[in-house]
PDB file of C-alpha atoms in Angstrom:
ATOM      1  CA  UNK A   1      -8.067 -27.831  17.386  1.00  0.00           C
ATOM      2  CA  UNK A   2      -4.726 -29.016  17.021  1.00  0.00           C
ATOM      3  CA  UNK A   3      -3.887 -32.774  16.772  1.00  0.00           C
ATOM      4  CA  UNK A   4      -0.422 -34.610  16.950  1.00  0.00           C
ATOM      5  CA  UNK A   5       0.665 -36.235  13.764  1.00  0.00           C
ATOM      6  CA  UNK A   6       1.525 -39.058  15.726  1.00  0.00           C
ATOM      7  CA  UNK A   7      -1.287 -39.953  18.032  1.00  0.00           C
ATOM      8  CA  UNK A   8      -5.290 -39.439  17.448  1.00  0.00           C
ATOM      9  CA  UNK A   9      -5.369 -36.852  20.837  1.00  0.00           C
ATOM     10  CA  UNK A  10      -6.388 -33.191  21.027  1.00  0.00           C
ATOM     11  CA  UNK A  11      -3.621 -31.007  21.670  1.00  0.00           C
ATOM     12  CA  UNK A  12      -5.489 -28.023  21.978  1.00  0.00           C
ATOM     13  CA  UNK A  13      -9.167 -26.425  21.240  1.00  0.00           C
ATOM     14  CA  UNK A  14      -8.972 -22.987  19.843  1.00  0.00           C
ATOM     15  CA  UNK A  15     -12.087 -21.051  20.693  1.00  0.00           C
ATOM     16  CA  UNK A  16     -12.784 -17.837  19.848  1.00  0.00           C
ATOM     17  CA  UNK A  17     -15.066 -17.557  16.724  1.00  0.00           C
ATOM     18  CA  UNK A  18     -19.164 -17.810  17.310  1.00  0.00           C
ATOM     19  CA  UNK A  19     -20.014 -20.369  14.093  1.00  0.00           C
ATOM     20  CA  UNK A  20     -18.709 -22.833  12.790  1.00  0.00           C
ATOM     21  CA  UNK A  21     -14.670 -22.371  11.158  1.00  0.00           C
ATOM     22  CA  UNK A  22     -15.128 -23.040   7.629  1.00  0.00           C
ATOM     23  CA  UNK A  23     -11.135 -22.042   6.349  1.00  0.00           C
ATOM     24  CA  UNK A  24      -7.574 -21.986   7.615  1.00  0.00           C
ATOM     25  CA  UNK A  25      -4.164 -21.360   6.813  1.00  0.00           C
ATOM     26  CA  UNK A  26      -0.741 -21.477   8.060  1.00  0.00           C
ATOM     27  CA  UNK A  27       1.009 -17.657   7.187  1.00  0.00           C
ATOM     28  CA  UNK A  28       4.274 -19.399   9.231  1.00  0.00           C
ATOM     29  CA  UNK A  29       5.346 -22.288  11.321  1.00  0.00           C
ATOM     30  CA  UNK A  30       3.736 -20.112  14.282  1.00  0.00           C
ATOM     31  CA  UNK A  31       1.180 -17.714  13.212  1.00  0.00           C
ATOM     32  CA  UNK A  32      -2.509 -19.609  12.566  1.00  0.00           C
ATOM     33  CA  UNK A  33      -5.273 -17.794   9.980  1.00  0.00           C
ATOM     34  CA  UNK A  34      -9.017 -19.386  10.298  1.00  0.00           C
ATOM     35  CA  UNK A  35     -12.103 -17.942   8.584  1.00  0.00           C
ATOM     36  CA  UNK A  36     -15.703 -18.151  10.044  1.00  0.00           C
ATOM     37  CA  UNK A  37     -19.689 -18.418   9.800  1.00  0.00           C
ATOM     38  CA  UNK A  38     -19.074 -15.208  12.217  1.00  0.00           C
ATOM     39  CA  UNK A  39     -17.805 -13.204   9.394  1.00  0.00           C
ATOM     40  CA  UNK A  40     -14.344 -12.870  11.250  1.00  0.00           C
ATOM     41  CA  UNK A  41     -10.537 -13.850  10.362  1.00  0.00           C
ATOM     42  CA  UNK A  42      -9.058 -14.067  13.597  1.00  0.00           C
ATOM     43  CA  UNK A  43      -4.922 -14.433  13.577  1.00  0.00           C
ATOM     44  CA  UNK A  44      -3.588 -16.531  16.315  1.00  0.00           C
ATOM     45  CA  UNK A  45       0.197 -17.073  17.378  1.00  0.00           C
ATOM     46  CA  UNK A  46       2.142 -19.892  18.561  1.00  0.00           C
ATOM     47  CA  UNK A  47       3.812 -19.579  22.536  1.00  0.00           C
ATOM     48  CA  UNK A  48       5.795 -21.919  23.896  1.00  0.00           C
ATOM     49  CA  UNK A  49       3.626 -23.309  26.810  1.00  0.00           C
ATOM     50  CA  UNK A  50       0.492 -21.872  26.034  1.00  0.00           C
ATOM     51  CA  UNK A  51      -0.022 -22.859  22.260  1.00  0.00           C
ATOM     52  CA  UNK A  52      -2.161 -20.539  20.041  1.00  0.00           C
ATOM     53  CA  UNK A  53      -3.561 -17.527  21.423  1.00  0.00           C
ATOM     54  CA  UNK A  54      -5.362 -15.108  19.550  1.00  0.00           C
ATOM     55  CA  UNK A  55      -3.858 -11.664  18.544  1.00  0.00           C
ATOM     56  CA  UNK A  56      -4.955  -8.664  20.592  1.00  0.00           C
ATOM     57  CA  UNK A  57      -5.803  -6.373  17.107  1.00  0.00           C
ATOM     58  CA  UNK A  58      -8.192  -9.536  16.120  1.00  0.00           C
ATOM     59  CA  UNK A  59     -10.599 -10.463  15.190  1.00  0.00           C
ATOM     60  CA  UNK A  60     -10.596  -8.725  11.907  1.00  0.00           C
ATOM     61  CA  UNK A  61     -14.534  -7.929  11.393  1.00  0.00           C
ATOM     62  CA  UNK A  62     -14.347  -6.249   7.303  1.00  0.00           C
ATOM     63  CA  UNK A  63     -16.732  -9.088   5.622  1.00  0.00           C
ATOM     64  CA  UNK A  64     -20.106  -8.849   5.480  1.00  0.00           C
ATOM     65  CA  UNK A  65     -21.099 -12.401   5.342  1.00  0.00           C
ATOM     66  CA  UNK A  66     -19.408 -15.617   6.142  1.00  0.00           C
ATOM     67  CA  UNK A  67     -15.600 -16.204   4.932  1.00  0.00           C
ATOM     68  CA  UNK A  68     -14.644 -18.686   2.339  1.00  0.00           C
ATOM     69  CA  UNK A  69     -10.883 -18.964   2.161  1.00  0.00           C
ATOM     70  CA  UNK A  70      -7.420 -17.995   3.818  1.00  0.00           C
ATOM     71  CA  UNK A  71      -4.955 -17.949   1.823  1.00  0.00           C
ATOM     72  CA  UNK A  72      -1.345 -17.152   3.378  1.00  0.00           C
ATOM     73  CA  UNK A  73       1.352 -15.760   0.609  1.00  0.00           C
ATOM     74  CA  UNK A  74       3.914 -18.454   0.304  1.00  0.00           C
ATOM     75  CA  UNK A  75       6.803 -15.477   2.010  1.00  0.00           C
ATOM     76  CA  UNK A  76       4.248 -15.385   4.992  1.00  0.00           C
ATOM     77  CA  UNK A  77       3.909 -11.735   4.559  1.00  0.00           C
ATOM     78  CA  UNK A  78       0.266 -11.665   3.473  1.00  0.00           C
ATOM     79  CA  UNK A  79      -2.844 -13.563   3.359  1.00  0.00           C
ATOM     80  CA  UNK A  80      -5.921 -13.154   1.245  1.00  0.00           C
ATOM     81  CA  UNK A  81     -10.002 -13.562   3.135  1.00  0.00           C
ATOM     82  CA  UNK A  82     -12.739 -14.337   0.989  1.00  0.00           C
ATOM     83  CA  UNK A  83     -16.403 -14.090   1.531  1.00  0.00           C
ATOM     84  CA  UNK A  84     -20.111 -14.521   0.692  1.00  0.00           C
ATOM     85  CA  UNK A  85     -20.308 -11.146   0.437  1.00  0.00           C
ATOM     86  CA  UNK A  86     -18.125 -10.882  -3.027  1.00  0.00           C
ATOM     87  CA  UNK A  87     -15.009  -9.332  -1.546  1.00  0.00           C
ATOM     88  CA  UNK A  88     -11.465 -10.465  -1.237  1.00  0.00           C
ATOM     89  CA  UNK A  89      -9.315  -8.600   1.371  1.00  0.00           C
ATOM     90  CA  UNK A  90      -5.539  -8.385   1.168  1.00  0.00           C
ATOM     91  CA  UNK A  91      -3.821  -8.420   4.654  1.00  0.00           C
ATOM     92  CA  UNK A  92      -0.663  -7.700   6.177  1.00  0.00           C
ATOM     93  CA  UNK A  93       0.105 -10.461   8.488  1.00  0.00           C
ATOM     94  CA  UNK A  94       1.979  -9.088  10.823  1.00  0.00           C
ATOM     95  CA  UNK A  95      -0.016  -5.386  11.781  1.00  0.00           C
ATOM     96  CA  UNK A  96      -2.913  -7.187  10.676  1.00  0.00           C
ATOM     97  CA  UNK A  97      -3.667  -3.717   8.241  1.00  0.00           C
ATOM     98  CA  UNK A  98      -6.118  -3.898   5.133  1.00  0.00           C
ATOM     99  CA  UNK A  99      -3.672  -3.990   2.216  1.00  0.00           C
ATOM    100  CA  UNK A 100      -6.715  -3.738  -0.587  1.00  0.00           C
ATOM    101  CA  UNK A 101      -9.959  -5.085  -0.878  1.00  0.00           C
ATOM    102  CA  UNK A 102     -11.197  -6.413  -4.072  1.00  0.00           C
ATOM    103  CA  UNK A 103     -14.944  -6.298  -5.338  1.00  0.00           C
ATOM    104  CA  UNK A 104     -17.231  -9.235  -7.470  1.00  0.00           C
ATOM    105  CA  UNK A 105     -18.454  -6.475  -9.691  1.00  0.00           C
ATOM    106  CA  UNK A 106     -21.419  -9.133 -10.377  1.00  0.00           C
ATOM    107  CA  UNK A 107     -22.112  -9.587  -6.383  1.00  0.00           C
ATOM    108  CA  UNK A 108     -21.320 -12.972  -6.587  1.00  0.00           C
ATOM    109  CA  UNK A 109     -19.585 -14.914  -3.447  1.00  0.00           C
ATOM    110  CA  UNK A 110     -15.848 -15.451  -3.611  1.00  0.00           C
ATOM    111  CA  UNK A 111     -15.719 -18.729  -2.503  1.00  0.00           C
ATOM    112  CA  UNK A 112     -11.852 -19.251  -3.286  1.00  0.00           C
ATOM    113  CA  UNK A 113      -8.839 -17.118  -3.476  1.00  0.00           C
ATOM    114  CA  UNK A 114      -5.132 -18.300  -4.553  1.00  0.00           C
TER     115      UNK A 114
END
């Protein structure tokens, strides 16, 4: 959901992921990066008119279990998804590629990544 900093009203509901979002992040002023319950990161883009729509090469669906954190790279280039399942994935924001995926040697959930 989006909100206006100026009034308490809804601008828009983003729907798309099956559970509950439980992490976001800004990679730009117009690109959107939430994490889910579902196990997805789904990337959604600003338009003029329509507001955030979801990318046609997402959702991204490499996590086992439910996902933690976003974490956009402060250029806007990358972002980082973390997850239950003890992995941290590197992205490319724009072709939405797997950069690297790092591995909780212990099993452990990632719960944060910055």
């Amino acid at each position: 959901m989006s909100y206006s900093a100026h009034h308490t009203e809804i601008l828009q509901k983003i729907e798309g992921h099956t559970s509950d979002v439980t992490t976001c992040d800004f990679a730009s002023n117009l690109t959107l990066i939430t994490g889910s319950g579902d196990k997805s990161v789904r990337v959604w883009d600003w338009h003029p008119g329509e507001g955030y729509v979801q990318r046609s090469n997402s959702p991204l669906k490499d996590h086992k279990y439910n996902v933690t954190c976003i974490q956009a790279s402060p250029q806007g280039f990358m972002f980082a998804s973390a997850s239950v399942d003890g992995t941290a994935i590197l992205w490319n924001v724009h072709s939405l590629d797997k950069i690297y995926t790092m591995t909780q040697i212990s099993g452990d959930p990632i719960r944060v990544c910055r």
